[in-house]
mmCIF file of C-alpha atoms in Angstrom:
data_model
loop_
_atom_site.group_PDB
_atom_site.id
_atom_site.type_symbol
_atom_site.label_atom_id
_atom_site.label_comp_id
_atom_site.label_asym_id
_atom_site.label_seq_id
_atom_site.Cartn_x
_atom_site.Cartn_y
_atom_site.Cartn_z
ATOM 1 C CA UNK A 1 5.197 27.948 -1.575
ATOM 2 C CA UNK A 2 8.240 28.917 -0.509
ATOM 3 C CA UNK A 3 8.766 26.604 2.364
ATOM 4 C CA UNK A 4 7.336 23.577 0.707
ATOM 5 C CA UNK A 5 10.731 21.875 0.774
ATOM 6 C CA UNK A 6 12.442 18.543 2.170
ATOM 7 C CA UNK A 7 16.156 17.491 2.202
ATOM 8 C CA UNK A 8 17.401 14.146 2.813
ATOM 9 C CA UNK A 9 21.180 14.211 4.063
ATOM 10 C CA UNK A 10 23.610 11.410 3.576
ATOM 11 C CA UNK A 11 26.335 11.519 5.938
ATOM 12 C CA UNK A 12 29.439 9.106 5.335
ATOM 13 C CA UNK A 13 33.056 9.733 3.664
ATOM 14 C CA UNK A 14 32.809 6.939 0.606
ATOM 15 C CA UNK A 15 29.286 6.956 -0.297
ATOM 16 C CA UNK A 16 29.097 4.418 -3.789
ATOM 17 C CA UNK A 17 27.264 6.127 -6.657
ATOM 18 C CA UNK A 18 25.112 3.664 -6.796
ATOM 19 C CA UNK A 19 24.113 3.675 -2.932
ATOM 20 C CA UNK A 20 23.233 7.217 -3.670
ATOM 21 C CA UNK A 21 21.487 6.814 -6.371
ATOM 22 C CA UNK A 22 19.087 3.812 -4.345
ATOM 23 C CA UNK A 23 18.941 6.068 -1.424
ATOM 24 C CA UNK A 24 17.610 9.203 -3.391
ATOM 25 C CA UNK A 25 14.888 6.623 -5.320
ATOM 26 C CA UNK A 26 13.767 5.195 -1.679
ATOM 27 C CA UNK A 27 13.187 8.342 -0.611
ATOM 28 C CA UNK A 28 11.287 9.655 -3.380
ATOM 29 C CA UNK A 29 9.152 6.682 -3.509
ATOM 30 C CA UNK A 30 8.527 7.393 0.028
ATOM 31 C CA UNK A 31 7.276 11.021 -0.718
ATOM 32 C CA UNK A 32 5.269 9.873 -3.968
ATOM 33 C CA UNK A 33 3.582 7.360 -1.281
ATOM 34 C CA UNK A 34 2.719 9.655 1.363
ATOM 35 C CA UNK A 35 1.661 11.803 -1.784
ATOM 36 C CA UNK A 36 -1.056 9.079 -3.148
ATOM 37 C CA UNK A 37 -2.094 8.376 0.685
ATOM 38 C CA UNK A 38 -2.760 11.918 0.792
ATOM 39 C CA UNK A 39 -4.543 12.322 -1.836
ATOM 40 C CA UNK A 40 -7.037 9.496 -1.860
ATOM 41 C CA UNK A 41 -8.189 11.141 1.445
ATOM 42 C CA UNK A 42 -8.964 14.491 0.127
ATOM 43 C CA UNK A 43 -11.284 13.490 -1.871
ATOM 44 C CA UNK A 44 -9.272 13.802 -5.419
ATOM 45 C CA UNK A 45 -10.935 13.150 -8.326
ATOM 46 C CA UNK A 46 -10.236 9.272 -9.599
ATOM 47 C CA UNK A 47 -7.921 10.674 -12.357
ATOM 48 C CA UNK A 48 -5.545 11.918 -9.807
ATOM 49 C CA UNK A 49 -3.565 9.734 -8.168
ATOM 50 C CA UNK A 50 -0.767 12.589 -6.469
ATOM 51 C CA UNK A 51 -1.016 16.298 -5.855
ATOM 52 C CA UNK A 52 2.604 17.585 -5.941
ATOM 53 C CA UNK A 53 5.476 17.296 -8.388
ATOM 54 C CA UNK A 54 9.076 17.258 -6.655
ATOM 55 C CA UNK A 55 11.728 19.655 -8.064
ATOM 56 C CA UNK A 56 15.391 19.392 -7.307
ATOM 57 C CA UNK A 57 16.293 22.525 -5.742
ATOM 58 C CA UNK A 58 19.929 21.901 -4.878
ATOM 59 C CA UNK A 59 22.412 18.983 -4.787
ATOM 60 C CA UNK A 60 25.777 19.376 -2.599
ATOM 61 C CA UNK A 61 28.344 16.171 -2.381
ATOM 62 C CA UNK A 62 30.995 15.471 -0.264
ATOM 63 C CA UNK A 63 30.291 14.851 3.399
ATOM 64 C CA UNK A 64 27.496 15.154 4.201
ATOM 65 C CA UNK A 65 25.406 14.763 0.967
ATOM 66 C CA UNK A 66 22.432 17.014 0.762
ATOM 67 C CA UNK A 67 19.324 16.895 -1.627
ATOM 68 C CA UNK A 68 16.584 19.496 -1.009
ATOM 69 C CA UNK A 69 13.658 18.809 -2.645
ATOM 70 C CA UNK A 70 10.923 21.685 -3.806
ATOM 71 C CA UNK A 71 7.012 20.359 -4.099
ATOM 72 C CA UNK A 72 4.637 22.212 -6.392
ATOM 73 C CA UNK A 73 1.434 21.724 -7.516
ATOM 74 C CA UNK A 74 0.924 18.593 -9.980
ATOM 75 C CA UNK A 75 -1.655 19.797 -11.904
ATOM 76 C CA UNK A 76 -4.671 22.033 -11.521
ATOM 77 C CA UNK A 77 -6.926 19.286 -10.373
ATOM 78 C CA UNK A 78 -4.307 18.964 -7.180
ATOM 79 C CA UNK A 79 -7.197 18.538 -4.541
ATOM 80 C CA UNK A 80 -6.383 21.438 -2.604
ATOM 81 C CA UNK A 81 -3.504 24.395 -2.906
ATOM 82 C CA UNK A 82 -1.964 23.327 0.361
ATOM 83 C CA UNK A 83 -1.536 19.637 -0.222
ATOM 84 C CA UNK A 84 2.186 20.088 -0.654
ATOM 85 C CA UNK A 85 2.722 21.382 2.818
ATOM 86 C CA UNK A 86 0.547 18.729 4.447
ATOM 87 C CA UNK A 87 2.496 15.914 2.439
ATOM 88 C CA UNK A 88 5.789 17.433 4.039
ATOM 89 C CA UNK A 89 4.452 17.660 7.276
ATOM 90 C CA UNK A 90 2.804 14.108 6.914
ATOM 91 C CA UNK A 91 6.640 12.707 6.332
ATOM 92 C CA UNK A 92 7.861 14.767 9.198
ATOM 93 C CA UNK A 93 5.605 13.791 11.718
ATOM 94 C CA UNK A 94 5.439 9.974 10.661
ATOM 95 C CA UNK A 95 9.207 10.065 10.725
ATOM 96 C CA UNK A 96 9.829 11.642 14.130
ATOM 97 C CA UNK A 97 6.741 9.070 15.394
ATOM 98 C CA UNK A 98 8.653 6.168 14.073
ATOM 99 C CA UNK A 99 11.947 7.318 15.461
ATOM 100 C CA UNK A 100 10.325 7.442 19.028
ATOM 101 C CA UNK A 101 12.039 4.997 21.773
ATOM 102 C CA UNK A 102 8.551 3.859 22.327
ATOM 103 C CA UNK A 103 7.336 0.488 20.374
ATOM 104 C CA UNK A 104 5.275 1.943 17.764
ATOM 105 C CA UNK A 105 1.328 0.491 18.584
ATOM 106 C CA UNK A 106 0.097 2.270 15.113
ATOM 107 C CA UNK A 107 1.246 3.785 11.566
ATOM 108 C CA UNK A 108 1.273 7.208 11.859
ATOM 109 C CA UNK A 109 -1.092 9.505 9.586
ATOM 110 C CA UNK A 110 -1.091 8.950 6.313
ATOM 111 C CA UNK A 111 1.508 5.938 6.264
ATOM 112 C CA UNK A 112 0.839 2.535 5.020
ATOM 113 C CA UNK A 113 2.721 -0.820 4.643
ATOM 114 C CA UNK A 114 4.666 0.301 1.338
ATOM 115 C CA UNK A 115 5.693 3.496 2.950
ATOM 116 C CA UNK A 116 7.173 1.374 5.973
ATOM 117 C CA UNK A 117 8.648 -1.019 3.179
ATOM 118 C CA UNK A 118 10.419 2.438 1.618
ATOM 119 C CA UNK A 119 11.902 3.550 5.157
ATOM 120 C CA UNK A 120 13.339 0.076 5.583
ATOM 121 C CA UNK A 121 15.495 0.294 2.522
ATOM 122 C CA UNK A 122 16.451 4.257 3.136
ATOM 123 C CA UNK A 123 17.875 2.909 6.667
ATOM 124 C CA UNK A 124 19.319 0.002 5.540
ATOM 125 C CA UNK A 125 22.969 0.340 5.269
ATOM 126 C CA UNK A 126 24.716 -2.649 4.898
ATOM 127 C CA UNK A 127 28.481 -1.679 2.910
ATOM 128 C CA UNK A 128 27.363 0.922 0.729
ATOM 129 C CA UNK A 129 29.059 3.745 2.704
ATOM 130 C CA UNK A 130 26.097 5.843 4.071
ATOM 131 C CA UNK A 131 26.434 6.129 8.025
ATOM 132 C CA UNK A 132 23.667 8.390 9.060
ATOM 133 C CA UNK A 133 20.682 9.205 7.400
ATOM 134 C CA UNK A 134 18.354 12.692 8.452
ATOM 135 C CA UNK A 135 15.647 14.252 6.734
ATOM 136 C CA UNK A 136 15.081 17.943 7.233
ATOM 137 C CA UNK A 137 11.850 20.365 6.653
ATOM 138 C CA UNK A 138 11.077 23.517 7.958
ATOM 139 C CA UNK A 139 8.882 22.214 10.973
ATOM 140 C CA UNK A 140 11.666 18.821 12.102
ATOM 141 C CA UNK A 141 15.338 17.599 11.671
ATOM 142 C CA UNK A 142 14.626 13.653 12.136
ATOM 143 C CA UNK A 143 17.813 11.513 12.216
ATOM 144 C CA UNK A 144 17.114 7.532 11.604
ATOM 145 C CA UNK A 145 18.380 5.540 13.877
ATOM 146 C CA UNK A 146 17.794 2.410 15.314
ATOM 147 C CA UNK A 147 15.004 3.304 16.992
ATOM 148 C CA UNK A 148 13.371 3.911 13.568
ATOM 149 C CA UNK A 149 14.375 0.191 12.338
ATOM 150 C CA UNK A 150 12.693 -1.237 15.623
ATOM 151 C CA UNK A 151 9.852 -0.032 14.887
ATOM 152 C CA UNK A 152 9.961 -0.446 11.165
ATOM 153 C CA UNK A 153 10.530 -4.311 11.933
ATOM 154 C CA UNK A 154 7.544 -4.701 14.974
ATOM 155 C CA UNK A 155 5.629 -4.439 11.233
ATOM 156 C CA UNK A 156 7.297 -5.440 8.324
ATOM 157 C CA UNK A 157 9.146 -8.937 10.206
ATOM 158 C CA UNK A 158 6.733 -12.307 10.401
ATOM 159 C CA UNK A 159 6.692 -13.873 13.432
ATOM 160 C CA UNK A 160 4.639 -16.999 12.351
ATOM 161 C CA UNK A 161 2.832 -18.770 10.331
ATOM 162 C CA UNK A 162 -0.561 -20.452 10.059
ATOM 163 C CA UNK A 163 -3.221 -21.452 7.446
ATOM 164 C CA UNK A 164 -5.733 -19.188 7.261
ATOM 165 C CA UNK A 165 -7.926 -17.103 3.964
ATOM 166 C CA UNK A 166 -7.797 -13.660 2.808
ATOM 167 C CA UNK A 167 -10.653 -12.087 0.996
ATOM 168 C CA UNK A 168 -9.984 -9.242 -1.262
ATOM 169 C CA UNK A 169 -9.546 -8.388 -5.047
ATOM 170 C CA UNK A 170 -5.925 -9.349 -6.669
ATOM 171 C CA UNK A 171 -4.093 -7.190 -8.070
ATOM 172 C CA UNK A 172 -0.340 -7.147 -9.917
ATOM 173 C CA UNK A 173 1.849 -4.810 -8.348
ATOM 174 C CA UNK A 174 5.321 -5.937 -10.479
ATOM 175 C CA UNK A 175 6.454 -7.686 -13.202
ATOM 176 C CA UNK A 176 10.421 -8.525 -12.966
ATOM 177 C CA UNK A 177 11.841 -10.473 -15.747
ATOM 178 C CA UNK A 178 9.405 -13.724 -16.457
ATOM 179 C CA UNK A 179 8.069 -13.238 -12.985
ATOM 180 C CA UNK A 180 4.820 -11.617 -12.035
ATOM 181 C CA UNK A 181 4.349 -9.934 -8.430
ATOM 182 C CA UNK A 182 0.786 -10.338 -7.175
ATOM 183 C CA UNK A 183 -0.998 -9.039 -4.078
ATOM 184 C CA UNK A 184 -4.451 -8.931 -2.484
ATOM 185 C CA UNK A 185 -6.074 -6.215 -1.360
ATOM 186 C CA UNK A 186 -8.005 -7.204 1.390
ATOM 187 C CA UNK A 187 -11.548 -6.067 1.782
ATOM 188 C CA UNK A 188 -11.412 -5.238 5.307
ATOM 189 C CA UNK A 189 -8.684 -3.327 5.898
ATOM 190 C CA UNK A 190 -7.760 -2.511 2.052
ATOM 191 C CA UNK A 191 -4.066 -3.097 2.640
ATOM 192 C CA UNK A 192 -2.344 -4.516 -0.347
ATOM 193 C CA UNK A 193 -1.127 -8.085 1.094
ATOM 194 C CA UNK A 194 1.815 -9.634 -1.276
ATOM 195 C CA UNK A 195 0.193 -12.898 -2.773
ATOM 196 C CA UNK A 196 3.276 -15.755 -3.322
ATOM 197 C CA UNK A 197 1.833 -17.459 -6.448
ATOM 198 C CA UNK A 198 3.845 -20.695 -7.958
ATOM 199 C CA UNK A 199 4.309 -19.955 -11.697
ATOM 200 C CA UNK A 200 2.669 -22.714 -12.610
ATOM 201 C CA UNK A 201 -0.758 -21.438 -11.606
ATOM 202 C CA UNK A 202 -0.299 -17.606 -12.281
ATOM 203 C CA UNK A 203 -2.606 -18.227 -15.436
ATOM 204 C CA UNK A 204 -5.384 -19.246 -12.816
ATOM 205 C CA UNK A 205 -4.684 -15.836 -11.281
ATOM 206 C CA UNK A 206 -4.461 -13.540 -14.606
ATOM 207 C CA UNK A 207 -7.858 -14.984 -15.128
ATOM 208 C CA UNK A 208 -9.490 -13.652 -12.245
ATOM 209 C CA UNK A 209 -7.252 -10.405 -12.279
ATOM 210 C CA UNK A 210 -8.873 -7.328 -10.550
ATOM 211 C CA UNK A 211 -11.632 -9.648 -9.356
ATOM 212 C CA UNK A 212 -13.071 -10.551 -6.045
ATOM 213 C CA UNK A 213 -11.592 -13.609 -4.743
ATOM 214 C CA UNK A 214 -10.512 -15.872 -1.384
ATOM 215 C CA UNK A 215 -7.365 -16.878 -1.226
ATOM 216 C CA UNK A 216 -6.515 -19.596 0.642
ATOM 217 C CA UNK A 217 -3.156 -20.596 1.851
ATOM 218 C CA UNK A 218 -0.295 -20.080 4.759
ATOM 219 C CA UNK A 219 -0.016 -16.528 6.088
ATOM 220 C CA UNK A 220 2.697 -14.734 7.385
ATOM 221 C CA UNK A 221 1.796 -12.448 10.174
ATOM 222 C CA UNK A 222 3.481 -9.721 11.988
ATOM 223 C CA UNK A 223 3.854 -9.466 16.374
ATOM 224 C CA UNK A 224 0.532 -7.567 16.273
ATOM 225 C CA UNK A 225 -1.511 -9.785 13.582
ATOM 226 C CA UNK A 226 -1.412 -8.353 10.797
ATOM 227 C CA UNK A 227 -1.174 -10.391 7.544
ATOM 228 C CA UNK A 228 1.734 -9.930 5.413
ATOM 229 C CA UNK A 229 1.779 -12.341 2.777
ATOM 230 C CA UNK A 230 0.342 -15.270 1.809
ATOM 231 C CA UNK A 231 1.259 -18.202 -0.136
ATOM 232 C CA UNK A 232 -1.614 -19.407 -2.216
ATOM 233 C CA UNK A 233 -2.287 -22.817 -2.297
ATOM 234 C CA UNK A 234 -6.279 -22.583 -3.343
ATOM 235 C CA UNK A 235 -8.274 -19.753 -4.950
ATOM 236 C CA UNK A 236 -11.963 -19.137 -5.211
ATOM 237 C CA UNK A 237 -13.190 -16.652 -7.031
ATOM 238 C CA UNK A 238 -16.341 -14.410 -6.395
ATOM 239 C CA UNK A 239 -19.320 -15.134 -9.065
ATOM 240 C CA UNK A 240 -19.388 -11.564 -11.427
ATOM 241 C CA UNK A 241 -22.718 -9.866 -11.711
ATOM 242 C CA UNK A 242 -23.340 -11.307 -15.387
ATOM 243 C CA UNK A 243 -22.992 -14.930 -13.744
ATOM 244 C CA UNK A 244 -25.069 -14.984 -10.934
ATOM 245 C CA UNK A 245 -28.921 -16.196 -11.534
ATOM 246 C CA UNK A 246 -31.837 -13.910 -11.922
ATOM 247 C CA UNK A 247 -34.798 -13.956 -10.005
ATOM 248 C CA UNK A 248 -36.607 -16.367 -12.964
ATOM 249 C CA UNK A 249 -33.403 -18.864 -12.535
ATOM 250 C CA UNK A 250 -33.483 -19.253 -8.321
ATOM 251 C CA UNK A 251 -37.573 -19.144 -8.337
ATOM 252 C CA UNK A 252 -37.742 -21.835 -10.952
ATOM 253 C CA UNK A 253 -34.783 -24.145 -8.979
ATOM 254 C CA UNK A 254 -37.102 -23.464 -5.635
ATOM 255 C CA UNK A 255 -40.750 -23.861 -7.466
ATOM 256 C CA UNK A 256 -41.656 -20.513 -5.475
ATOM 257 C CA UNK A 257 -44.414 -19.753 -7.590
ATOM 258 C CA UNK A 258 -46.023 -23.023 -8.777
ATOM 259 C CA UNK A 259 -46.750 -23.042 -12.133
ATOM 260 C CA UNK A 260 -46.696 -18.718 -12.307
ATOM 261 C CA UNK A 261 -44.367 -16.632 -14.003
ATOM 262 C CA UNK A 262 -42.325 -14.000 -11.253
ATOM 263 C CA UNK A 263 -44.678 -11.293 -12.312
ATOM 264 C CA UNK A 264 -47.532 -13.534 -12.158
ATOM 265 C CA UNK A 265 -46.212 -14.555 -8.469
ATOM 266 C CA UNK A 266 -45.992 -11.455 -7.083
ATOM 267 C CA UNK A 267 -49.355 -9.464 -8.742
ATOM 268 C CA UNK A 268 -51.040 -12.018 -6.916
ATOM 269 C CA UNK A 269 -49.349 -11.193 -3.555
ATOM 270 C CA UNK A 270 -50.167 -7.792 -3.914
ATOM 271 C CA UNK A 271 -53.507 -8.636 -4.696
ATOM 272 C CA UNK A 272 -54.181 -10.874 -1.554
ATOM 273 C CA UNK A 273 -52.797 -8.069 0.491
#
């Protein structure tokens, strides 16, 4: 559709090339988040992990530098026609929420962790040049400002730490150099929680990879409770299916049916009822 667009504009008179070129991958990783959020919630078939393909529609330096963006359709199993315009209007609306003066209580629609972890970086300017940062789409013009870092940080900063578990299924979400990335995805609330695993026991976690597990250790957590990392320091793993007992193993450990087989056992329950 024709107004299925976004621009991000970079304002600043000696933006670095390679500020620009971190700011533009921020921001797309941003939309390709929103994107998979999006799509896991209508319903997509497990094949398809984003509905839209982004298209640059125009480029224009000097100051300000704009990049408009154009979403189509990323295939023909895109979950619905209109999932372009709701992922633009997803990143509007979380954006101008964030931006609020108030202290953000919740993520917005359709934002997670990561996607707060992507605005972080886009506002971050440190020396690179960049000294305002707005998005644009047909609906909002959101400018960042500090506002949106407050509330970025009342999430993404630890404000303690404790010993405590988590119980989810790990996963590896990097691999940078000879270092592996890990993370838990907790059952509860399904967030992806980074995992800080000392390389000398990353084999014990490639073992159980993609497996149920606890994972004990000491937690960061945010202002509000939430967990944001944790730094193993013991790790149980769930029994599979193929390890746990049968019925023939746990009735033969209890003697629940004397000197009967199971089948045995139980035709004679059903008789005596």
């Amino acid at each position: 559709m024709a107004d299925s667009i976004i621009t991000l504009r970079l304002e600043g008179d000696q933006i670095s090339a390679q500020a620009l070129q971190h700011k533009i991958k921020v921001f797309l990783d941003l939309l390709v988040n929103v994107d998979r959020t999006v799509t896991k919630e209508l319903d997509a078939p497990e094949t398809v992990s984003r509905s839209v393909t982004w298209l640059v529609q125009s480029i224009h330096s000097g100051s300000p530098v704009t990049m408009t963006l154009r979403a189509r359709p990323a295939s023909d199993e895109a979950p619905i026609s209109a999932a372009e315009d709701i992922i633009i209007r997803s990143v509007s609306t979380g954006l101008a929420t964030i931006e609020s003066a108030a202290p953000l209580e919740r993520l917005p629609h359709y934002f997670d962790f990561p996607t707060l972890e992507h605005i972080r970086d886009l506002i971050r300017t440190e020396s690179d040049g960049v000294t305002g940062i707005t998005v644009i789409t047909p609906d909002q013009t959101i400018s960042l400002s500090s506002a949106t870092e407050r509330n970025v940080e009342r999430f993404l900063r630890p404000v303690y730490e404790n010993y405590s578990s988590v119980e989810g299924t790990i996963q590896m979400v990097a691999v940078s150099g000879q270092n592996l990335h890990f993370s838990v995805r907790d059952r509860l609330s399904e967030r992806s929680i980074q995992c800080i695993v000392p390389k000398s026991r990353q084999p014990e976690v490639l073992a159980v990879f993609d497996q149920r597990v606890i994972v004990e250790g000491r937690v960061r957590v945010n202002r509000r409770g939430d967990v944001l990392a944790i730094k193993m320091e013991r790790l149980i793993p769930f029994l599979s299916d193929d390890q746990l007992p049968d019925i023939e193993d746990v009735a033969g450990a209890f003697d629940l049916t004397g000197d009967k087989s199971v089948a045995e056992h139980l035709e004679r329950l059903r008789d005596a009822s």
